[in-house]
């Protein structure tokens, strides 16, 4: 027996040991290993899919947010414009009202002045009439001289001056 | 070279069992904490080898044959690598006794080559049908004459597989042992250290290359048989 001998037993053994090793490795090693590799491949694929979905979702949300911001901006502009318009109108209304009130008061004051004036003039007229009556009475009662006349007029005038 | 039906050689049997055990231990260590997450170093190494063989076989074999052929060839490769390397391990304390590679005994590569030959023909029958397989044997490339051509080609194939592996491994071991029989003195020491080390490194590489060649050629022959164009 040398290493160049062909022995049937050893030839069969060579095949059998390879077959046994193949079966054992297949059950204990290749199966779990290939399962793990497949699982990992699936996980990676799933993570990529998830990431894609998340990115799409983020894109959608961002676009929505931009739309909302644009809308809010427009609305703010409208509100400001409306507020300015309303403020202007209100200002005008206040000024108009103030002018109207002022003119009304002015008119009322003028009317009151006119009324007071009439009352005063009427009173003066009444008193002047009394004084004239009194003066006439005195004049009729006395016979007047030139000097007396002068003095008399002075007295009447003084009376009238006191009436004022 | 002689042939015996009854004799049995124990050294290649023992080292064959050791090779098997080593491959099995390596495989089990790789899947000890198998995970789909971050793999351990051993699992990573095993996965790399599986993927390498998937690529290698995928390039040659028809898709339906590829998954089975991947595991088959990877197992063969692992077994042959360990079997080839075992002969390079000296046994300290047992004097000049060395372990012999099982593949340094012709019976082992020859047995494997015969098994591969049968597998190759099986692949042909499976993928071309029995009629197609017979037709391929007899009628290609020329009617009837093809049988002679094919018989030569197909029979040379396992013989060359067996002798290539056996010759390389046996030669590696013989030359390595010869370096230990160097003359006494400084020249002998230099021979052992220089030539011995160089040859050891060379043999390590040869062991792995021969394991790969045996495996790849088997895959290639099977793929060729399985394809109908041949």
CSV table of N, CA and C in Angstrom, one decimal, chain B residues 62-225:
chain,number,residue,atom,x,y,z
B,62,UNK,N,-26.6,27.2,-15.1
B,62,UNK,CA,-27.9,27.7,-15.3
B,62,UNK,C,-28.6,28.0,-14.0
B,63,UNK,N,-29.5,29.0,-14.0
B,63,UNK,CA,-30.0,29.6,-12.8
B,63,UNK,C,-30.7,28.5,-11.9
B,64,UNK,N,-31.3,27.5,-12.5
B,64,UNK,CA,-32.0,26.5,-11.7
B,64,UNK,C,-31.0,25.6,-10.9
B,65,UNK,N,-29.9,25.5,-11.4
B,65,UNK,CA,-28.9,24.6,-10.8
B,65,UNK,C,-28.0,25.3,-9.8
B,66,UNK,N,-28.0,26.7,-10.0
B,66,UNK,CA,-27.0,27.5,-9.2
B,66,UNK,C,-27.0,27.3,-7.7
B,67,UNK,N,-28.2,27.4,-7.0
B,67,UNK,CA,-28.2,27.4,-5.6
B,67,UNK,C,-27.7,26.0,-5.0
B,68,UNK,N,-28.1,24.9,-5.6
B,68,UNK,CA,-27.6,23.6,-5.1
B,68,UNK,C,-26.1,23.5,-5.4
B,69,UNK,N,-25.7,23.9,-6.6
B,69,UNK,CA,-24.3,23.8,-7.0
B,69,UNK,C,-23.4,24.7,-6.1
B,70,UNK,N,-23.9,25.8,-5.7
B,70,UNK,CA,-23.2,26.7,-4.8
B,70,UNK,C,-22.8,26.0,-3.5
B,71,UNK,N,-23.8,25.4,-2.9
B,71,UNK,CA,-23.5,24.7,-1.6
B,71,UNK,C,-22.6,23.5,-1.8
B,72,UNK,N,-22.9,22.8,-2.9
B,72,UNK,CA,-22.1,21.6,-3.2
B,72,UNK,C,-20.6,21.9,-3.4
B,73,UNK,N,-20.4,23.0,-4.2
B,73,UNK,CA,-19.0,23.3,-4.5
B,73,UNK,C,-18.3,24.0,-3.3
B,74,UNK,N,-19.1,24.8,-2.6
B,74,UNK,CA,-18.4,25.4,-1.4
B,74,UNK,C,-18.0,24.4,-0.4
B,75,UNK,N,-18.8,23.3,-0.2
B,75,UNK,CA,-18.5,22.3,0.7
B,75,UNK,C,-17.2,21.5,0.3
B,76,UNK,N,-17.2,21.3,-1.0
B,76,UNK,CA,-16.1,20.6,-1.6
B,76,UNK,C,-14.8,21.4,-1.4
B,77,UNK,N,-14.9,22.7,-1.7
B,77,UNK,CA,-13.8,23.6,-1.6
B,77,UNK,C,-13.2,23.6,-0.1
B,78,UNK,N,-14.2,23.8,0.8
B,78,UNK,CA,-13.7,23.9,2.2
B,78,UNK,C,-13.0,22.6,2.7
B,79,UNK,N,-13.7,21.4,2.3
B,79,UNK,CA,-13.1,20.1,2.6
B,79,UNK,C,-11.7,20.0,2.0
B,80,UNK,N,-11.6,20.4,0.8
B,80,UNK,CA,-10.3,20.2,0.1
B,80,UNK,C,-9.2,21.1,0.7
B,81,UNK,N,-9.6,22.4,1.0
B,81,UNK,CA,-8.6,23.3,1.6
B,81,UNK,C,-8.0,22.7,2.8
B,82,UNK,N,-8.9,22.3,3.7
B,82,UNK,CA,-8.4,21.8,5.0
B,82,UNK,C,-7.6,20.5,4.8
B,83,UNK,N,-8.2,19.6,3.9
B,83,UNK,CA,-7.5,18.3,3.6
B,83,UNK,C,-6.1,18.6,3.1
B,84,UNK,N,-6.0,19.6,2.2
B,84,UNK,CA,-4.7,19.9,1.6
B,84,UNK,C,-3.7,20.5,2.6
B,85,UNK,N,-4.2,21.3,3.5
B,85,UNK,CA,-3.3,22.0,4.4
B,85,UNK,C,-2.9,21.1,5.6
B,86,UNK,N,-3.7,20.1,5.9
B,86,UNK,CA,-3.3,19.2,7.0
B,86,UNK,C,-1.9,18.6,6.8
B,87,UNK,N,-1.5,18.2,5.6
B,87,UNK,CA,-0.2,17.6,5.3
B,87,UNK,C,0.9,18.6,5.6
B,88,UNK,N,0.7,19.9,5.7
B,88,UNK,CA,1.8,20.8,6.0
B,88,UNK,C,2.0,21.1,7.5
B,89,UNK,N,1.2,20.4,8.3
B,89,UNK,CA,1.3,20.5,9.8
B,89,UNK,C,2.3,19.5,10.3
B,90,UNK,N,3.4,19.9,10.8
B,90,UNK,CA,4.3,18.9,11.4
B,90,UNK,C,3.7,18.5,12.8
B,91,UNK,N,4.0,17.3,13.2
B,91,UNK,CA,3.6,16.8,14.5
B,91,UNK,C,4.8,16.9,15.5
B,92,UNK,N,4.9,17.9,16.3
B,92,UNK,CA,6.0,17.9,17.2
B,92,UNK,C,6.0,16.8,18.2
B,93,UNK,N,7.2,16.2,18.5
B,93,UNK,CA,7.3,15.2,19.5
B,93,UNK,C,7.1,13.8,18.9
B,94,UNK,N,6.7,13.7,17.7
B,94,UNK,CA,6.6,12.3,17.1
B,94,UNK,C,7.7,12.1,16.1
B,95,UNK,N,8.8,12.8,16.3
B,95,UNK,CA,10.0,12.6,15.5
B,95,UNK,C,9.8,13.1,14.1
B,96,UNK,N,10.0,12.2,13.1
B,96,UNK,CA,9.9,12.6,11.7
B,96,UNK,C,8.5,12.3,11.2
B,97,UNK,N,7.6,11.8,12.0
B,97,UNK,CA,6.2,11.5,11.6
B,97,UNK,C,5.5,12.9,11.3
B,98,UNK,N,4.9,12.9,10.1
B,98,UNK,CA,4.0,14.1,9.8
B,98,UNK,C,2.6,13.6,9.5
B,99,UNK,N,1.7,14.5,9.6
B,99,UNK,CA,0.4,14.1,9.1
B,99,UNK,C,0.4,14.2,7.6
B,100,UNK,N,-0.3,13.2,7.0
B,100,UNK,CA,-0.4,13.2,5.5
B,100,UNK,C,-1.8,13.8,5.1
B,101,UNK,N,-1.8,14.6,4.1
B,101,UNK,CA,-3.0,15.1,3.6
B,101,UNK,C,-3.8,13.9,3.1
B,102,UNK,N,-5.1,13.8,3.3
B,102,UNK,CA,-5.9,12.7,2.7
B,102,UNK,C,-5.8,12.8,1.1
B,103,UNK,N,-5.7,14.1,0.6
B,103,UNK,CA,-5.6,14.2,-0.8
B,103,UNK,C,-4.2,13.8,-1.4
B,104,UNK,N,-3.3,13.5,-0.5
B,104,UNK,CA,-2.0,13.0,-1.0
B,104,UNK,C,-2.0,11.5,-1.2
B,105,UNK,N,-3.2,10.9,-1.0
B,105,UNK,CA,-3.4,9.5,-1.3
B,105,UNK,C,-4.4,9.5,-2.5
B,106,UNK,N,-4.0,8.8,-3.6
B,106,UNK,CA,-4.7,8.9,-4.9
B,106,UNK,C,-6.2,8.5,-4.7
B,107,UNK,N,-6.4,7.6,-3.8
B,107,UNK,CA,-7.8,7.1,-3.6
B,107,UNK,C,-8.8,8.2,-3.4
B,108,UNK,N,-8.4,9.2,-2.5
B,108,UNK,CA,-9.3,10.2,-2.1
B,108,UNK,C,-9.7,11.1,-3.3
B,109,UNK,N,-8.7,11.8,-4.0
B,109,UNK,CA,-9.1,12.6,-5.1
B,109,UNK,C,-9.8,11.8,-6.2
B,110,UNK,N,-9.4,10.5,-6.4
B,110,UNK,CA,-10.0,9.7,-7.4
B,110,UNK,C,-11.4,9.4,-7.1
B,111,UNK,N,-11.7,9.1,-5.8
B,111,UNK,CA,-13.1,8.9,-5.4
B,111,UNK,C,-13.9,10.1,-5.6
B,112,UNK,N,-13.4,11.2,-5.2
B,112,UNK,CA,-14.1,12.5,-5.4
B,112,UNK,C,-14.3,12.7,-6.9
B,113,UNK,N,-13.3,12.5,-7.7
B,113,UNK,CA,-13.4,12.7,-9.2
B,113,UNK,C,-14.5,11.9,-9.8
B,114,UNK,N,-14.6,10.6,-9.3
B,114,UNK,CA,-15.6,9.7,-9.9
B,114,UNK,C,-17.0,10.2,-9.5
B,115,UNK,N,-17.1,10.7,-8.2
B,115,UNK,CA,-18.4,11.2,-7.8
B,115,UNK,C,-18.7,12.5,-8.6
B,116,UNK,N,-17.7,13.3,-8.9
B,116,UNK,CA,-18.0,14.5,-9.7
B,116,UNK,C,-18.4,14.1,-11.1
B,117,UNK,N,-17.8,13.0,-11.7
B,117,UNK,CA,-18.1,12.6,-13.0
B,117,UNK,C,-19.6,12.2,-13.0
B,118,UNK,N,-20.0,11.4,-12.0
B,118,UNK,CA,-21.4,11.0,-12.0
B,118,UNK,C,-22.3,12.2,-11.8
B,119,UNK,N,-22.0,13.1,-11.0
B,119,UNK,CA,-22.8,14.3,-10.8
B,119,UNK,C,-22.9,15.1,-12.1
B,120,UNK,N,-21.8,15.2,-12.9
B,120,UNK,CA,-21.8,15.9,-14.1
B,120,UNK,C,-22.7,15.3,-15.1
B,121,UNK,N,-22.7,13.9,-15.2
B,121,UNK,CA,-23.6,13.3,-16.1
B,121,UNK,C,-25.0,13.4,-15.6
B,122,UNK,N,-25.2,13.4,-14.3
B,122,UNK,CA,-26.6,13.6,-13.8
B,122,UNK,C,-27.1,15.0,-14.2
B,123,UNK,N,-26.2,16.0,-14.1
B,123,UNK,CA,-26.7,17.4,-14.5
B,123,UNK,C,-27.1,17.4,-16.0
B,124,UNK,N,-26.3,16.6,-16.8
B,124,UNK,CA,-26.6,16.5,-18.2
B,124,UNK,C,-28.0,15.9,-18.4
B,125,UNK,N,-28.2,14.8,-17.7
B,125,UNK,CA,-29.5,14.1,-17.9
B,125,UNK,C,-30.7,15.0,-17.4
B,126,UNK,N,-30.4,15.7,-16.3
B,126,UNK,CA,-31.5,16.5,-15.7
B,126,UNK,C,-31.9,17.6,-16.6
B,127,UNK,N,-30.9,18.3,-17.2
B,127,UNK,CA,-31.2,19.5,-18.0
B,127,UNK,C,-31.4,19.3,-19.5
B,128,UNK,N,-30.9,18.1,-20.0
B,128,UNK,CA,-31.2,17.9,-21.4
B,128,UNK,C,-32.2,16.7,-21.6
B,129,UNK,N,-32.5,16.1,-20.5
B,129,UNK,CA,-33.4,14.9,-20.7
B,129,UNK,C,-32.5,13.7,-21.0
B,130,UNK,N,-33.0,12.5,-20.8
B,130,UNK,CA,-32.1,11.3,-21.0
B,130,UNK,C,-31.8,11.2,-22.5
B,131,UNK,N,-32.8,11.4,-23.3
B,131,UNK,CA,-32.6,11.4,-24.8
B,131,UNK,C,-31.5,12.4,-25.2
B,132,UNK,N,-31.7,13.6,-24.7
B,132,UNK,CA,-30.8,14.7,-25.1
B,132,UNK,C,-29.4,14.4,-24.6
B,133,UNK,N,-29.3,13.8,-23.4
B,133,UNK,CA,-28.0,13.5,-22.9
B,133,UNK,C,-27.3,12.4,-23.8
B,134,UNK,N,-28.1,11.3,-24.1
B,134,UNK,CA,-27.5,10.3,-25.0
B,134,UNK,C,-27.1,10.9,-26.4
B,135,UNK,N,-28.0,11.7,-26.9
B,135,UNK,CA,-27.8,12.4,-28.2
B,135,UNK,C,-26.5,13.2,-28.1
B,136,UNK,N,-26.3,13.9,-27.0
B,136,UNK,CA,-25.1,14.7,-26.8
B,136,UNK,C,-23.9,13.8,-26.8
B,137,UNK,N,-24.0,12.7,-26.2
B,137,UNK,CA,-22.8,11.7,-26.1
B,137,UNK,C,-22.5,11.1,-27.5
B,138,UNK,N,-23.5,10.7,-28.2
B,138,UNK,CA,-23.3,9.9,-29.4
B,138,UNK,C,-23.2,10.8,-30.7
B,139,UNK,N,-24.0,11.8,-30.8
B,139,UNK,CA,-24.1,12.5,-32.0
B,139,UNK,C,-23.3,13.8,-32.2
B,140,UNK,N,-22.8,14.3,-31.0
B,140,UNK,CA,-22.1,15.5,-31.1
B,140,UNK,C,-20.6,15.3,-31.0
B,141,UNK,N,-19.7,15.9,-31.7
B,141,UNK,CA,-20.0,16.9,-32.8
B,141,UNK,C,-20.3,16.2,-34.1
B,142,UNK,N,-20.0,14.9,-34.2
B,142,UNK,CA,-20.3,14.1,-35.5
B,142,UNK,C,-21.1,12.9,-35.0
B,143,UNK,N,-22.0,12.4,-35.8
B,143,UNK,CA,-22.8,11.2,-35.5
B,143,UNK,C,-21.8,10.0,-35.3
B,144,UNK,N,-22.1,9.2,-34.2
B,144,UNK,CA,-21.3,8.0,-33.9
B,144,UNK,C,-19.9,8.2,-33.5
B,145,UNK,N,-19.2,8.9,-34.4
B,145,UNK,CA,-17.8,9.2,-34.1
B,145,UNK,C,-17.7,10.0,-32.9
B,146,UNK,N,-18.8,10.8,-32.7
B,146,UNK,CA,-18.8,11.7,-31.5
B,146,UNK,C,-18.7,10.9,-30.2
B,147,UNK,N,-19.2,9.6,-30.2
B,147,UNK,CA,-19.1,8.8,-29.0
B,147,UNK,C,-17.7,8.6,-28.5
B,148,UNK,N,-16.8,8.3,-29.5
B,148,UNK,CA,-15.4,8.2,-29.2
B,148,UNK,C,-14.8,9.5,-28.6
B,149,UNK,N,-15.1,10.5,-29.3
B,149,UNK,CA,-14.6,11.9,-28.9
B,149,UNK,C,-15.1,12.2,-27.5
B,150,UNK,N,-16.4,12.0,-27.3
B,150,UNK,CA,-17.0,12.4,-26.0
B,150,UNK,C,-16.5,11.4,-24.9
B,151,UNK,N,-16.4,10.2,-25.2
B,151,UNK,CA,-15.9,9.2,-24.2
B,151,UNK,C,-14.5,9.6,-23.7
B,152,UNK,N,-13.6,10.0,-24.7
B,152,UNK,CA,-12.3,10.4,-24.3
B,152,UNK,C,-12.4,11.7,-23.5
B,153,UNK,N,-13.1,12.7,-24.0
B,153,UNK,CA,-13.2,13.9,-23.3
B,153,UNK,C,-13.8,13.8,-21.9
B,154,UNK,N,-14.9,13.0,-21.8
B,154,UNK,CA,-15.5,12.9,-20.5
B,154,UNK,C,-14.7,12.0,-19.5
B,155,UNK,N,-14.0,11.1,-20.0
B,155,UNK,CA,-13.2,10.2,-19.1
B,155,UNK,C,-11.9,10.8,-18.7
B,156,UNK,N,-11.3,11.6,-19.6
B,156,UNK,CA,-10.1,12.3,-19.2
B,156,UNK,C,-10.4,13.3,-18.1
B,157,UNK,N,-11.6,13.9,-18.1
B,157,UNK,CA,-12.0,14.9,-17.2
B,157,UNK,C,-11.8,14.5,-15.7
B,158,UNK,N,-12.4,13.4,-15.3
B,158,UNK,CA,-12.2,13.0,-13.9
B,158,UNK,C,-10.7,12.5,-13.6
B,159,UNK,N,-10.1,11.9,-14.6
B,159,UNK,CA,-8.7,11.4,-14.4
B,159,UNK,C,-7.8,12.7,-14.2
B,160,UNK,N,-8.0,13.7,-15.0
B,160,UNK,CA,-7.2,14.9,-14.8
B,160,UNK,C,-7.5,15.6,-13.5
B,161,UNK,N,-8.7,15.6,-13.1
B,161,UNK,CA,-9.1,16.2,-11.9
B,161,UNK,C,-8.4,15.5,-10.7
B,162,UNK,N,-8.5,14.2,-10.7
B,162,UNK,CA,-7.9,13.4,-9.6
B,162,UNK,C,-6.4,13.6,-9.6
B,163,UNK,N,-5.7,13.4,-10.7
B,163,UNK,CA,-4.2,13.4,-10.7
B,163,UNK,C,-3.7,14.8,-10.5
B,164,UNK,N,-4.4,15.8,-11.0
B,164,UNK,CA,-3.9,17.2,-10.8
B,164,UNK,C,-3.8,17.5,-9.3
B,165,UNK,N,-4.9,17.2,-8.6
B,165,UNK,CA,-4.9,17.4,-7.1
B,165,UNK,C,-3.9,16.5,-6.4
B,166,UNK,N,-4.0,15.2,-6.7
B,166,UNK,CA,-3.1,14.3,-6.0
B,166,UNK,C,-1.7,14.7,-6.2
B,167,UNK,N,-1.3,14.9,-7.4
B,167,UNK,CA,0.1,15.2,-7.7
B,167,UNK,C,0.6,16.5,-7.0
B,168,UNK,N,-0.2,17.5,-7.1
B,168,UNK,CA,0.3,18.7,-6.5
B,168,UNK,C,0.5,18.6,-5.0
B,169,UNK,N,-0.5,17.9,-4.3
B,169,UNK,CA,-0.4,17.8,-2.9
B,169,UNK,C,0.7,16.9,-2.4
B,170,UNK,N,0.8,15.7,-3.1
B,170,UNK,CA,1.8,14.8,-2.8
B,170,UNK,C,3.2,15.4,-3.0
B,171,UNK,N,3.4,16.1,-4.1
B,171,UNK,CA,4.7,16.7,-4.4
B,171,UNK,C,5.0,17.7,-3.3
B,172,UNK,N,4.0,18.5,-2.9
B,172,UNK,CA,4.3,19.5,-1.9
B,172,UNK,C,4.8,18.9,-0.6
B,173,UNK,N,4.1,17.8,-0.2
B,173,UNK,CA,4.5,17.2,1.0
B,173,UNK,C,5.9,16.5,0.9
B,174,UNK,N,6.1,15.9,-0.2
B,174,UNK,CA,7.4,15.2,-0.4
B,174,UNK,C,8.6,16.2,-0.3
B,175,UNK,N,8.5,17.3,-1.1
B,175,UNK,CA,9.6,18.2,-1.1
B,175,UNK,C,9.7,18.8,0.3
B,176,UNK,N,8.6,19.1,1.0
B,176,UNK,CA,8.7,19.7,2.3
B,176,UNK,C,9.5,18.7,3.3
B,177,UNK,N,9.2,17.4,3.1
B,177,UNK,CA,9.8,16.4,4.0
B,177,UNK,C,11.3,16.3,3.6
B,178,UNK,N,11.6,16.4,2.3
B,178,UNK,CA,13.0,16.3,1.9
B,178,UNK,C,13.8,17.4,2.5
B,179,UNK,N,13.3,18.6,2.7
B,179,UNK,CA,14.0,19.7,3.3
B,179,UNK,C,14.4,19.3,4.7
B,180,UNK,N,13.7,18.4,5.4
B,180,UNK,CA,14.0,18.1,6.8
B,180,UNK,C,15.1,17.0,6.8
B,181,UNK,N,15.5,16.5,5.6
B,181,UNK,CA,16.6,15.5,5.6
B,181,UNK,C,17.9,16.1,5.1
B,182,UNK,N,18.0,17.4,5.3
B,182,UNK,CA,19.2,18.1,4.8
B,182,UNK,C,20.4,17.7,5.7
B,183,UNK,N,21.6,17.8,5.1
B,183,UNK,CA,22.8,17.4,5.8
B,183,UNK,C,23.0,18.2,7.1
B,184,UNK,N,23.8,17.7,8.0
B,184,UNK,CA,24.1,18.4,9.3
B,184,UNK,C,24.9,19.6,9.0
B,185,UNK,N,24.9,20.5,10.1
B,185,UNK,CA,25.8,21.7,10.0
B,185,UNK,C,25.0,22.9,9.5
B,186,UNK,N,25.8,23.9,9.3
B,186,UNK,CA,25.2,25.2,9.0
B,186,UNK,C,24.4,25.2,7.7
B,187,UNK,N,24.9,24.4,6.7
B,187,UNK,CA,24.3,24.3,5.4
B,187,UNK,C,22.9,23.7,5.6
B,188,UNK,N,22.8,22.7,6.4
B,188,UNK,CA,21.5,22.0,6.7
B,188,UNK,C,20.5,23.0,7.3
B,189,UNK,N,21.0,23.7,8.3
B,189,UNK,CA,20.1,24.7,9.0
B,189,UNK,C,19.5,25.7,8.0
B,190,UNK,N,20.5,26.2,7.2
B,190,UNK,CA,20.1,27.2,6.2
B,190,UNK,C,19.1,26.6,5.2
B,191,UNK,N,19.3,25.4,4.8
B,191,UNK,CA,18.4,24.7,3.9
B,191,UNK,C,17.0,24.6,4.5
B,192,UNK,N,17.0,24.1,5.7
B,192,UNK,CA,15.7,23.9,6.4
B,192,UNK,C,15.0,25.3,6.5
B,193,UNK,N,15.7,26.3,7.0
B,193,UNK,CA,15.1,27.6,7.2
B,193,UNK,C,14.7,28.3,5.9
B,194,UNK,N,15.7,28.3,5.0
B,194,UNK,CA,15.5,29.0,3.7
B,194,UNK,C,14.5,28.3,2.8
B,195,UNK,N,15.0,27.1,2.3
B,195,UNK,CA,14.2,26.4,1.3
B,195,UNK,C,12.9,25.9,1.9
B,196,UNK,N,13.0,25.3,3.2
B,196,UNK,CA,11.8,24.8,3.8
B,196,UNK,C,10.7,25.8,4.0
B,197,UNK,N,11.1,27.0,4.5
B,197,UNK,CA,10.1,28.0,4.7
B,197,UNK,C,9.5,28.5,3.4
B,198,UNK,N,10.3,28.7,2.4
B,198,UNK,CA,9.9,29.1,1.1
B,198,UNK,C,8.9,28.1,0.5
B,199,UNK,N,9.3,26.8,0.6
B,199,UNK,CA,8.5,25.8,0.1
B,199,UNK,C,7.1,25.7,0.9
B,200,UNK,N,7.2,25.9,2.2
B,200,UNK,CA,6.0,25.8,3.0
B,200,UNK,C,5.0,26.9,2.5
B,201,UNK,N,5.5,28.1,2.3
B,201,UNK,CA,4.6,29.2,1.9
B,201,UNK,C,4.0,28.9,0.5
B,202,UNK,N,4.9,28.4,-0.4
B,202,UNK,CA,4.5,28.0,-1.7
B,202,UNK,C,3.4,26.9,-1.6
B,203,UNK,N,3.6,25.9,-0.7
B,203,UNK,CA,2.7,24.8,-0.6
B,203,UNK,C,1.3,25.3,-0.1
B,204,UNK,N,1.4,26.2,0.9
B,204,UNK,CA,0.2,26.8,1.4
B,204,UNK,C,-0.7,27.4,0.3
B,205,UNK,N,0.0,28.1,-0.6
B,205,UNK,CA,-0.7,28.8,-1.7
B,205,UNK,C,-1.3,27.7,-2.6
B,206,UNK,N,-0.4,26.7,-3.0
B,206,UNK,CA,-0.7,25.6,-3.9
B,206,UNK,C,-1.9,24.8,-3.3
B,207,UNK,N,-2.0,24.6,-2.0
B,207,UNK,CA,-3.1,23.8,-1.4
B,207,UNK,C,-4.4,24.5,-1.7
B,208,UNK,N,-4.4,25.8,-1.5
B,208,UNK,CA,-5.7,26.6,-1.7
B,208,UNK,C,-6.0,26.7,-3.2
B,209,UNK,N,-5.0,26.9,-4.0
B,209,UNK,CA,-5.3,27.0,-5.4
B,209,UNK,C,-5.8,25.7,-6.0
B,210,UNK,N,-5.2,24.6,-5.6
B,210,UNK,CA,-5.6,23.3,-6.1
B,210,UNK,C,-7.0,22.9,-5.7
B,211,UNK,N,-7.4,23.3,-4.4
B,211,UNK,CA,-8.7,23.1,-3.9
B,211,UNK,C,-9.7,23.9,-4.8
B,212,UNK,N,-9.3,25.1,-5.1
B,212,UNK,CA,-10.2,26.0,-5.9
B,212,UNK,C,-10.3,25.4,-7.3
B,213,UNK,N,-9.2,25.0,-7.9
B,213,UNK,CA,-9.2,24.5,-9.3
B,213,UNK,C,-10.1,23.3,-9.4
B,214,UNK,N,-10.0,22.3,-8.5
B,214,UNK,CA,-10.8,21.1,-8.5
B,214,UNK,C,-12.3,21.5,-8.4
B,215,UNK,N,-12.6,22.5,-7.6
B,215,UNK,CA,-14.0,22.9,-7.4
B,215,UNK,C,-14.5,23.6,-8.6
B,216,UNK,N,-13.8,24.6,-9.1
B,216,UNK,CA,-14.2,25.4,-10.2
B,216,UNK,C,-14.4,24.5,-11.5
B,217,UNK,N,-13.4,23.6,-11.7
B,217,UNK,CA,-13.5,22.8,-12.9
B,217,UNK,C,-14.8,21.9,-12.8
B,218,UNK,N,-15.0,21.4,-11.6
B,218,UNK,CA,-16.3,20.6,-11.5
B,218,UNK,C,-17.5,21.4,-11.9
B,219,UNK,N,-17.6,22.6,-11.3
B,219,UNK,CA,-18.7,23.5,-11.6
B,219,UNK,C,-18.8,23.8,-13.1
B,220,UNK,N,-17.6,24.0,-13.7
B,220,UNK,CA,-17.6,24.4,-15.1
B,220,UNK,C,-18.1,23.2,-15.9
B,221,UNK,N,-17.5,22.0,-15.6
B,221,UNK,CA,-18.0,20.8,-16.4
B,221,UNK,C,-19.5,20.6,-16.3
B,222,UNK,N,-20.0,20.7,-15.0
B,222,UNK,CA,-21.4,20.5,-14.8
B,222,UNK,C,-22.2,21.5,-15.6
B,223,UNK,N,-21.8,22.8,-15.6
B,223,UNK,CA,-22.5,23.8,-16.3
B,223,UNK,C,-22.5,23.5,-17.8
B,224,UNK,N,-21.4,23.1,-18.3
B,224,UNK,CA,-21.3,22.8,-19.7
B,224,UNK,C,-22.2,21.6,-20.1
B,225,UNK,N,-22.2,20.6,-19.2
B,225,UNK,CA,-23.1,19.5,-19.5
B,225,UNK,C,-24.6,19.9,-19.4
